[in-house]
C-alpha positions in Angstrom: 0.0 0.0 0.0 1.3 3.5 -0.9 1.5 6.2 1.7 1.6 9.9 1.3 2.7 12.4 4.0 2.2 16.1 3.6 4.4 18.6 5.4 5.1 22.3 5.4 1.8 23.6 6.5 1.1 25.9 9.5 0.3 29.4 10.3 1.7 32.0 7.9 1.0 35.7 7.3 -0.5 37.1 4.1 2.2 37.8 1.6 4.5 35.0 2.9 5.8 32.3 0.6 4.9 28.8 1.3 6.1 25.5 -0.1 4.2 22.3 0.8 5.8 18.9 0.4 4.4 15.5 0.0 6.6 12.5 0.5 5.5 9.2 -1.0 6.5 5.7 0.0 5.4 2.2 -0.8 4.7 3.0 -4.5 6.7 3.5 -7.7 6.6 7.2 -7.5 7.6 8.0 -11.0 4.7 5.9 -12.3 2.1 8.1 -10.7 0.6 11.4 -11.5 0.4 13.6 -8.4 -2.3 16.0 -7.5 -2.9 18.7 -4.9 -6.4 19.4 -3.4 -7.6 21.6 -0.7 -10.6 21.8 1.5 -11.8 24.8 3.4 -14.3 24.6 6.3 -17.8 23.9 5.1 -16.7 23.4 1.5 -16.1 20.5 -0.8 -12.6 19.2 -1.6 -11.2 21.4 -4.4 -8.8 20.5 -7.1 -5.7 22.7 -7.1 -3.0 21.3 -9.4 -1.7 18.2 -11.0 1.6 17.1 -12.4 2.4 14.1 -14.7 4.9 11.4 -13.8 7.5 12.9 -16.0 7.0 16.5 -15.0 6.4 17.3 -18.6 2.8 18.3 -18.0 1.3 20.5 -15.3 -2.3 21.5 -14.9 -4.0 24.0 -12.6 -7.5 24.9 -11.6 -8.6 28.1 -13.2 -9.1 29.6 -9.8 -5.4 29.3 -8.9 -3.7 29.6 -12.3 -0.7 31.9 -12.0 -0.7 31.8 -8.2 0.5 28.2 -7.4 3.3 26.1 -8.8 3.4 22.3 -8.7 6.6 20.4 -9.1 8.1 17.1 -8.3 11.5 15.5 -7.5 11.4 11.8 -8.4 14.8 11.3 -6.8 13.2 12.3 -3.5 9.8 10.8 -4.1 8.3 14.2 -3.3 5.8 16.5 -4.9 5.7 20.2 -4.0 3.1 23.0 -4.1 4.4 26.5 -3.9 2.7 29.9 -3.5 4.8 33.0 -3.5 2.2 35.3 -1.9 -0.3 33.6 0.4 -3.7 35.1 0.9 -6.3 34.5 3.7 -8.6 32.8 1.2 -5.9 30.1 0.7 -6.6 28.9 4.2 -7.6 25.2 4.0 -6.4 21.7 4.6 -4.2 20.7 1.7 -4.0 17.1 0.5 -1.7 15.4 -1.9 -2.9 12.4 -3.9 -1.5 9.9 -6.3 -3.0 8.0 -9.2 -2.1 5.7 -12.0 -3.5 6.4 -15.4 -4.4 9.7 -17.1 -7.5 11.8 -17.6 -10.0 13.2 -15.2 -7.3 14.6 -13.0 -9.4 17.3 -11.6 -11.7 14.8 -9.9 -10.8 13.6 -6.5 -12.5 10.3 -7.2 -9.9 9.1 -9.7 -7.0 9.2 -7.2 -5.8 6.0 -5.6 -3.9 7.2 -2.6 -4.3 10.2 -0.3 -2.3 11.9 2.4 -3.9 12.9 5.7 -3.6 16.5 4.9 -1.8 19.5 6.3 -3.5 22.6 7.7 -2.5 25.9 6.2 -3.8 29.0 7.9 -3.1 32.4 6.5 -3.6 35.4 8.7 -3.7 39.1 7.8 
């Protein structure tokens, strides 16, 4: 069974840079597309970004395009999500996810493995 562990969350101030990490184990990392999702209180889990196994393709939700950057380091079995200027509306629990196959990447239902999430709170 694969396991994903997010880290890097916490309390930050608006305008700060933040880089979340997700370390994978128990799976062939380079064979999986990786995604980031987030869930704010009282809202559904929201797709944020996705990166292919080769890093050749990245995809972003329209709502975050130009504000977040997804990347991966297969040598470290780690995927990252970076935001250079955090805003209060970015407050949410952030989850990373892994899947085999392609297509439908914006749907949480297609992912096979999930991390437990890391809380990100952005204060003014």
